[in-house]
Amino acid sequence: MDSFVAVPNGSDFPLNNLPFGACKFKSDVDQKTRLCVAIGEHVVDLGQLQAAGCFTGPILSQTDCFTKATLNGFMGLGKPAWQEARATLTRLLSSGEGLLRDNVALREAAIVPQAEVEMQLPASIGDYTDFYTSKHHAFNCGSMFRDPAAALAPNWLHLPVGYHGRCSSIVPSGRGVRRPWGQMLPLSASSPVEGPCQAVDFELEMACIMGSGNELGSPVSADEASSAIFGLLLLNDWSARDIQKWEMAPLGPFNGKNWATQVSPWIVTLDALEPFRCEAAAQDPPVLPYLQESSRHTWDVALSASITPAGAAVETTVTRTNLKHLYWTFQQMVAHHTAGGCNLNPGDLLGSGTVSGPEDTERGCLLELTWGGKQKVALAAGPDGGVVERVYLADGDEVVFRARCEGGPGGVPGIGFGECRGKLLPCGYSKR
Amino acid sequence: MDSFVAVPNGSDFPLNNLPFGACKFKSDVDQKTRLCVAIGEHVVDLGQLQAAGCFTGPILSQTDCFTKATLNGFMGLGKPAWQEARATLTRLLSSGEGLLRDNVALREAAIVPQAEVEMQLPASIGDYTDFYTSKHHAFNCGSMFRDPAAALAPNWLHLPVGYHGRCSSIVPSGRGVRRPWGQMLPLSASSPVEGPCQAVDFELEMACIMGSGNELGSPVSADEASSAIFGLLLLNDWSARDIQKWEMAPLGPFNGKNWATQVSPWIVTLDALEPFRCEAAAQDPPVLPYLQESSRHTWDVALSASITPAGAAVETTVTRTNLKHLYWTFQQMVAHHTAGGCNLNPGDLLGSGTVSGPEDTERGCLLELTWGGKQKVALAAGPDGGVVERVYLADGDEVVFRARCEGGPGGVPGIGFGECRGKLLPCGYSKR
């Protein structure tokens, strides 16, 4: 089905995507946050459509959820509401439907070029959890820091290992992030030092945003999780490897991670991802019953990370991998997270951990790509063919993640996630 | 100075305390949340006082911060506002001041017995961090799980080790908590099992609530932290030791902790604690400059944990310790937490970790008191002199923490924190 809004070939946002986000119109005097979906190179302001009575279905006609400042209320209405919104928007934006197409005033007010808006965080994130679900990534890290013969910790094949992250420092795509300062133990030193991080890394992750929550004390099964997850987005788990390495025994990463986490602006719903569903990796040994799924699945999402080094005008793709390589599914992460009774709320963010694939070219962070700093990554420095090398990121380097689902069955157009983009700014703390 | 509100001898809440909290009046039809301070056996509704124009100082006369549902806005106004509120309330509630004392209607509406209110979480907690700052606790845990000769991890004496916790499952005192279910590796087993936790423990902690926040990328020094911290409260870091032990390598505690964290309802301000200030433990080796304090201090707060075993009518105090035993101060925790640029917001919660002292009777959790389950703790079963024994908690056991500052200089009355109380409910999950 086509839309009356132009959708360029290969766009991340054809009519079958309709990802949800939040933005500000650059032209708005009051800079209020508006909830929206993307189509082609435009955003559609859902609040204006709702105020104009465009949502006529049984659920959304009874609420003003899209006139709020966050998507959390809408997400909390549950999957029937999400599907009703998707059905209504698909119809409203299609070529054959005149209601919005022919209402020039509403169309021009509510459908705005993406260049004229500034995307915000797509949800109010009450809690953020990061997992460690790529076997390739865990194996590589365990091989570097421990022993290839015992690279995976004893629990790794039995549960999706995760830890709680920091919400306050989650920033949207496009925001610069500042090289952190901290405490680390230099190689061959016996005492730690303080100073700017010397090992700034990215971690290429996907994350899910919870739609339906659960009450404290009410676990969610892996099967139930399929209808509790609202959608997926890209996540850059910015990491300070030297700070992390020194601090993390025995309670896990802290200042190595909490200075910035960056997400892409659009939440691609599980309904949009449905044509790109595929089987998830086989698990051996079998998992305990609470982690079993009656229909074990993930989605075929091609991921890439690219770097534009400081001063260069072109980017170099340093890794290409795929969501389907993960050993644990988002559904299993939800089941494990809630197994003891922990409550998840609408808008909560669950990161997958670095998504590495089986090949050397599919490693999702510089720690792995450079094998702990032993190798270098070559980046094009400009159109003249010059090359710069990196072990970790230099000030001014810009990192961009992209994700696409290509070639759905029956000619379903491919869909994408937009970008997760961030530039590393100098440390610059004057306070010490 | 005395108050016209009766304050029983030995009360936690004399006029020199005035801790802040949030409550609902049981009689309110709309069950709205009211911000309040405690005095004697009453609460004082700050919203009513503010609406009546009682806050005449330069800051608080210009805001309606006390008519909101959370203290966060008031806390975010900064220390001058907190001191103005304290000065105004001290005057308004004193015997010699007629403004409130003689306004019968306002007095009767705004000053309500604690028995007629239900205390809520004292702040909206956006992020929660738990530290591990008692050297005695860290040494005991390291001795049990590793080696007494290398009990402290190499980083422990150089930085306050901490990890991010879960906000959604923070509950107020009085709420029951449900025994979690999860995955654990039984002793001598080669594969993990799933089932109810067999090792439910408490951890006796204090926590600080941030008042002033900092921007992302703007570290707070330890000296600055003294005026950024709003106050302290009690925290029970409920722990599932068997789940925690199996899951926590290498990324730290997760489901072992995220099923419940419980806090006392009253935030005792640093201004109220000032007379009870004392030197903090000496640190050797010296800490790095970013962790140094020009006036290193903590507060002399006596802490206790008691258990009323299921079916019994009396409680047994199982440990008595003191906040001053901590090796790292809350000011250092703030300095370390923000060193890399991480932003703290008003209402953020920073737990100290288990507060254990040097003596065997000063251990702050059952893991230590029973030395990893090797010894038993005897509890009075009732007034008839019977005794029951515990390694970990049984369903129906109720745990209560208390904290007091006794005998300030110049006859300053002692102050207390109220209780952090919770009963362990059976696991009872039917979903498996």
XYZ file of N, CA and C in Angstrom, chain B residues 247-378:
396
model
N 24.153 -15.419 39.906
C 24.013 -14.521 38.758
C 25.118 -13.485 38.637
N 25.838 -13.172 39.728
C 26.517 -11.884 39.760
C 27.866 -11.797 39.070
N 28.442 -12.871 38.626
C 29.668 -12.760 37.825
C 29.289 -12.720 36.352
N 29.813 -11.768 35.565
C 30.732 -10.699 35.954
C 30.093 -9.322 36.105
N 28.759 -9.189 35.948
C 28.199 -7.843 35.836
C 27.490 -7.347 37.090
N 27.548 -8.133 38.177
C 27.011 -7.635 39.442
C 25.640 -8.183 39.771
N 25.100 -7.768 40.930
C 23.795 -8.258 41.409
C 22.656 -7.762 40.507
N 21.650 -8.598 40.324
C 20.522 -8.227 39.455
C 19.227 -8.715 40.100
N 18.776 -9.919 39.729
C 17.538 -10.421 40.332
C 17.690 -10.727 41.823
N 18.904 -10.843 42.288
C 19.126 -11.033 43.716
C 18.704 -9.821 44.540
N 18.535 -8.695 43.875
C 18.251 -7.437 44.572
C 16.989 -6.721 44.083
N 16.591 -6.924 42.827
C 15.605 -6.007 42.241
C 14.150 -6.330 42.559
N 13.912 -7.287 43.445
C 12.524 -7.638 43.796
C 11.981 -6.750 44.909
N 12.840 -6.079 45.670
C 12.347 -5.130 46.686
C 13.498 -4.381 47.326
N 13.336 -3.095 47.466
C 14.214 -2.252 48.266
C 13.277 -1.383 49.090
N 13.530 -1.301 50.387
C 12.557 -0.634 51.265
C 13.218 0.534 51.985
N 12.500 1.640 52.077
C 13.071 2.827 52.740
C 12.154 3.327 53.842
N 12.752 3.982 54.828
C 11.974 4.624 55.883
C 11.334 5.885 55.321
N 10.243 6.347 55.946
C 9.457 7.398 55.298
C 9.995 8.809 55.469
N 10.884 9.038 56.412
C 11.277 10.413 56.734
C 12.705 10.702 56.308
N 12.898 11.801 55.607
C 14.249 12.247 55.260
C 14.716 13.226 56.340
N 15.719 12.802 57.101
C 16.292 13.675 58.125
C 17.347 14.549 57.441
N 17.166 15.856 57.525
C 18.036 16.760 56.762
C 19.437 16.847 57.379
N 20.390 17.225 56.550
C 21.748 17.407 57.069
C 21.786 18.537 58.099
N 20.891 19.510 57.981
C 20.856 20.576 58.995
C 20.432 20.022 60.352
N 19.476 19.105 60.354
C 19.075 18.492 61.628
C 20.187 17.609 62.182
N 20.985 17.031 61.286
C 22.054 16.121 61.715
C 23.309 16.868 62.177
N 23.387 18.156 61.903
C 24.609 18.921 62.154
C 25.166 18.740 63.575
N 24.333 18.773 64.633
C 24.901 18.603 65.981
C 25.508 17.221 66.218
N 25.225 16.290 65.340
C 25.673 14.904 65.538
C 26.789 14.540 64.561
N 27.336 15.557 63.947
C 28.441 15.394 63.014
C 29.671 14.881 63.754
N 30.435 14.008 63.090
C 31.668 13.519 63.707
C 32.681 13.224 62.605
N 33.906 12.988 63.017
C 34.935 12.659 62.033
C 34.641 11.315 61.383
N 34.974 11.223 60.126
C 34.824 9.941 59.436
C 36.106 9.134 59.584
N 36.004 7.837 59.336
C 37.143 6.921 59.471
C 38.334 7.425 58.667
N 39.510 7.245 59.230
C 40.733 7.597 58.498
C 40.881 6.665 57.305
N 41.462 7.196 56.230
C 41.618 6.387 55.016
C 43.095 6.173 54.715
N 43.458 4.928 54.557
C 44.841 4.576 54.258
C 44.810 3.413 53.271
N 45.389 3.545 52.087
C 46.208 4.656 51.583
C 45.383 5.907 51.306
N 46.076 7.048 51.144
C 45.358 8.287 50.832
C 44.584 8.140 49.530
N 43.469 8.839 49.458
C 42.648 8.734 48.252
C 43.108 9.759 47.217
N 42.717 9.530 45.972
C 43.063 10.453 44.887
C 42.411 11.820 45.143
N 42.974 12.876 44.562
C 42.476 14.234 44.847
C 40.970 14.401 44.668
N 40.369 13.766 43.646
C 38.941 14.014 43.418
C 38.069 13.436 44.531
N 38.647 12.616 45.399
C 37.881 12.033 46.506
C 38.241 12.660 47.854
N 39.114 13.660 47.829
C 39.531 14.285 49.088
C 38.506 15.321 49.551
N 38.440 15.471 50.879
C 37.477 16.392 51.501
C 38.233 17.374 52.374
N 37.846 18.630 52.318
C 38.552 19.606 53.166
C 38.094 19.466 54.615
N 36.888 18.936 54.818
C 36.414 18.721 56.184
C 35.710 17.364 56.215
N 36.512 16.336 56.345
C 35.995 14.966 56.238
C 35.112 14.643 57.448
N 33.860 14.306 57.170
C 32.937 14.078 58.300
C 31.814 13.108 57.922
N 31.227 12.569 58.975
C 30.010 11.769 58.834
C 29.116 12.147 60.015
N 28.191 11.281 60.397
C 27.318 11.581 61.526
C 27.238 10.363 62.431
N 27.091 10.633 63.705
C 27.034 9.557 64.700
C 25.587 9.075 64.799
N 25.261 8.070 64.018
C 23.884 7.551 63.962
C 23.906 6.081 64.375
N 23.301 5.791 65.511
C 23.223 4.408 65.985
C 22.126 3.676 65.223
N 22.457 2.520 64.707
C 21.531 1.748 63.857
C 21.245 0.402 64.502
N 20.025 -0.090 64.303
C 19.731 -1.457 64.764
C 18.820 -2.152 63.776
N 18.918 -3.467 63.790
C 17.984 -4.306 63.020
C 17.391 -5.328 63.966
N 16.074 -5.469 63.905
C 15.380 -6.434 64.762
C 14.470 -7.304 63.906
N 14.226 -8.499 64.392
C 13.345 -9.431 63.683
C 12.254 -9.908 64.636
N 11.027 -9.838 64.179
C 9.931 -10.514 64.875
C 9.616 -11.764 64.064
N 9.983 -12.940 64.581
C 9.760 -14.143 63.767
C 8.267 -14.429 63.588
N 7.947 -15.103 62.503
C 6.550 -15.412 62.180
C 5.841 -15.984 63.403
N 4.705 -15.429 63.717
C 3.902 -15.957 64.813
C 4.250 -15.416 66.178
N 5.377 -14.738 66.302
C 5.782 -14.212 67.603
C 5.231 -12.806 67.792
N 5.190 -12.376 69.045
C 4.686 -11.032 69.334
C 5.806 -10.085 69.717
N 6.996 -10.627 69.913
C 8.105 -9.766 70.338
C 9.228 -9.823 69.322
N 9.988 -8.735 69.292
C 11.111 -8.680 68.361
C 12.418 -8.906 69.100
N 13.408 -9.361 68.367
C 14.755 -9.537 68.892
C 15.701 -8.695 68.062
N 16.471 -7.865 68.746
C 17.457 -7.066 68.015
C 18.646 -7.959 67.680
N 18.959 -8.051 66.395
C 20.019 -8.971 65.977
C 21.330 -8.256 65.676
N 21.277 -6.949 65.500
C 22.533 -6.233 65.301
C 22.373 -4.781 65.715
N 23.464 -4.196 66.221
C 23.539 -2.764 66.527
C 24.843 -2.249 65.936
N 24.756 -1.233 65.114
C 25.958 -0.727 64.469
C 25.847 0.790 64.383
N 26.692 1.432 63.599
C 26.675 2.895 63.556
C 27.143 3.375 62.188
N 26.488 4.406 61.709
C 26.850 4.983 60.413
C 28.317 5.386 60.358
N 28.878 5.789 61.509
C 30.248 6.334 61.491
C 31.293 5.270 61.167
N 30.891 3.998 61.164
C 31.844 2.938 60.817
C 32.186 2.905 59.326
N 31.415 3.595 58.500
C 31.664 3.500 57.055
C 33.025 4.083 56.685
N 33.662 3.448 55.733
C 34.988 3.888 55.285
C 34.874 5.063 54.323
N 33.842 5.073 53.512
C 33.611 6.136 52.533
C 32.416 6.962 52.983
N 32.483 8.276 52.810
C 31.374 9.148 53.205
C 30.396 9.325 52.035
N 29.195 9.784 52.366
C 28.225 10.077 51.301
C 28.767 11.159 50.357
N 29.550 12.099 50.901
C 30.110 13.148 50.049
C 31.072 12.528 49.027
N 31.841 11.547 49.455
C 32.739 10.878 48.512
C 31.956 10.049 47.490
N 30.854 9.444 47.936
C 30.026 8.685 46.973
C 29.523 9.613 45.865
N 29.064 10.805 46.254
C 28.573 11.761 45.249
C 29.709 12.190 44.322
N 30.874 12.475 44.901
C 32.012 12.915 44.081
C 32.406 11.821 43.083
N 32.451 10.585 43.563
C 32.830 9.492 42.659
C 31.759 9.262 41.597
N 30.499 9.291 42.011
C 29.390 9.003 41.097
C 29.374 9.990 39.932
N 29.714 11.244 40.216
C 29.627 12.282 39.190
C 30.970 12.548 38.508
N 32.022 11.838 38.914
C 33.376 12.154 38.431
C 33.477 12.094 36.914
N 32.780 11.163 36.310
C 32.851 11.010 34.862
C 31.824 11.846 34.120
N 31.041 12.615 34.859
C 30.037 13.467 34.236
C 28.611 13.028 34.480
N 28.433 11.874 35.140
C 27.057 11.383 35.367
C 26.247 12.424 36.151
N 25.019 12.651 35.703
C 24.151 13.636 36.356
C 23.260 12.989 37.402
N 23.206 13.614 38.564
C 22.274 13.227 39.628
C 21.132 14.237 39.637
N 19.941 13.768 39.923
C 18.770 14.644 39.966
C 18.195 14.700 41.376
N 17.475 15.781 41.706
C 16.793 15.825 43.005
C 15.945 14.556 43.187
N 16.028 13.956 44.341
C 15.276 12.732 44.618
C 16.053 11.463 44.367
N 17.200 11.550 43.702
C 17.994 10.334 43.482
C 18.457 9.774 44.820
N 18.531 8.455 44.871
C 18.809 7.732 46.117
C 20.164 7.050 46.014
N 21.023 7.285 47.001
C 22.344 6.643 47.053
C 22.444 5.845 48.342
N 22.445 4.526 48.241
C 22.548 3.664 49.418
C 24.001 3.448 49.800
N 24.240 3.290 51.108
C 25.608 3.148 51.626
C 26.163 1.751 51.423
N 25.299 0.766 51.179
C 25.685 -0.635 51.372
C 25.546 -0.982 52.841
N 25.565 -2.270 53.128
C 25.406 -2.768 54.487
C 26.385 -2.080 55.445
N 25.830 -1.563 56.546
C 26.662 -0.865 57.530
C 27.062 -1.864 58.619
N 28.214 -2.462 58.459
C 28.718 -3.344 59.521
C 29.808 -2.635 60.298
N 29.896 -2.964 61.579
C 30.943 -2.403 62.421
C 32.038 -3.436 62.663
N 33.024 -3.080 63.473
C 34.160 -3.977 63.678
C 33.835 -5.224 64.506
N 32.807 -5.174 65.339
C 32.515 -6.309 66.219
C 31.557 -7.297 65.556
N 31.602 -8.542 66.041
C 30.706 -9.577 65.514
C 29.235 -9.189 65.680
N 28.936 -8.443 66.745
C 27.548 -8.066 67.021
C 27.101 -6.862 66.199
N 28.002 -6.335 65.368
C 27.706 -5.143 64.581
C 27.568 -5.465 63.096
N 27.340 -6.696 62.773
C 27.224 -7.092 61.365
C 25.818 -6.798 60.867
N 25.733 -6.207 59.657
C 24.469 -5.635 59.198
C 23.596 -6.500 58.324
N 23.868 -7.794 58.238
C 22.992 -8.689 57.453
C 23.163 -10.105 57.968
N 22.206 -10.965 57.641
C 22.271 -12.354 58.101
C 23.430 -13.104 57.461
N 23.755 -12.780 56.215
C 24.905 -13.423 55.573
C 26.132 -13.336 56.471
N 26.358 -12.157 57.064
C 27.509 -11.990 57.952
C 27.247 -12.550 59.346
N 26.041 -12.297 59.861
C 25.735 -12.737 61.228
C 25.796 -14.255 61.345
N 25.437 -14.947 60.268
C 25.479 -16.423 60.301
C 26.737 -16.943 59.608
N 27.598 -16.036 59.200
C 28.837 -16.374 58.480
C 28.555 -17.342 57.320
N 27.726 -16.841 56.430
C 27.403 -17.595 55.219
C 26.543 -18.817 55.485
N 25.778 -18.784 56.570
C 24.869 -19.894 56.844
C 25.449 -20.937 57.790
N 26.647 -20.705 58.294
C 27.300 -21.718 59.156
C 26.831 -21.626 60.608
N 26.333 -20.463 61.011
C 25.856 -20.294 62.386
C 24.381 -19.907 62.352
N 23.741 -19.995 63.505
C 22.340 -19.606 63.557
C 22.143 -18.399 64.458
N 21.080 -17.657 64.169
C 20.706 -16.518 64.994
C 19.495 -16.938 65.809
N 19.520 -16.715 67.115
C 18.404 -17.091 67.995
C 17.462 -15.897 68.160
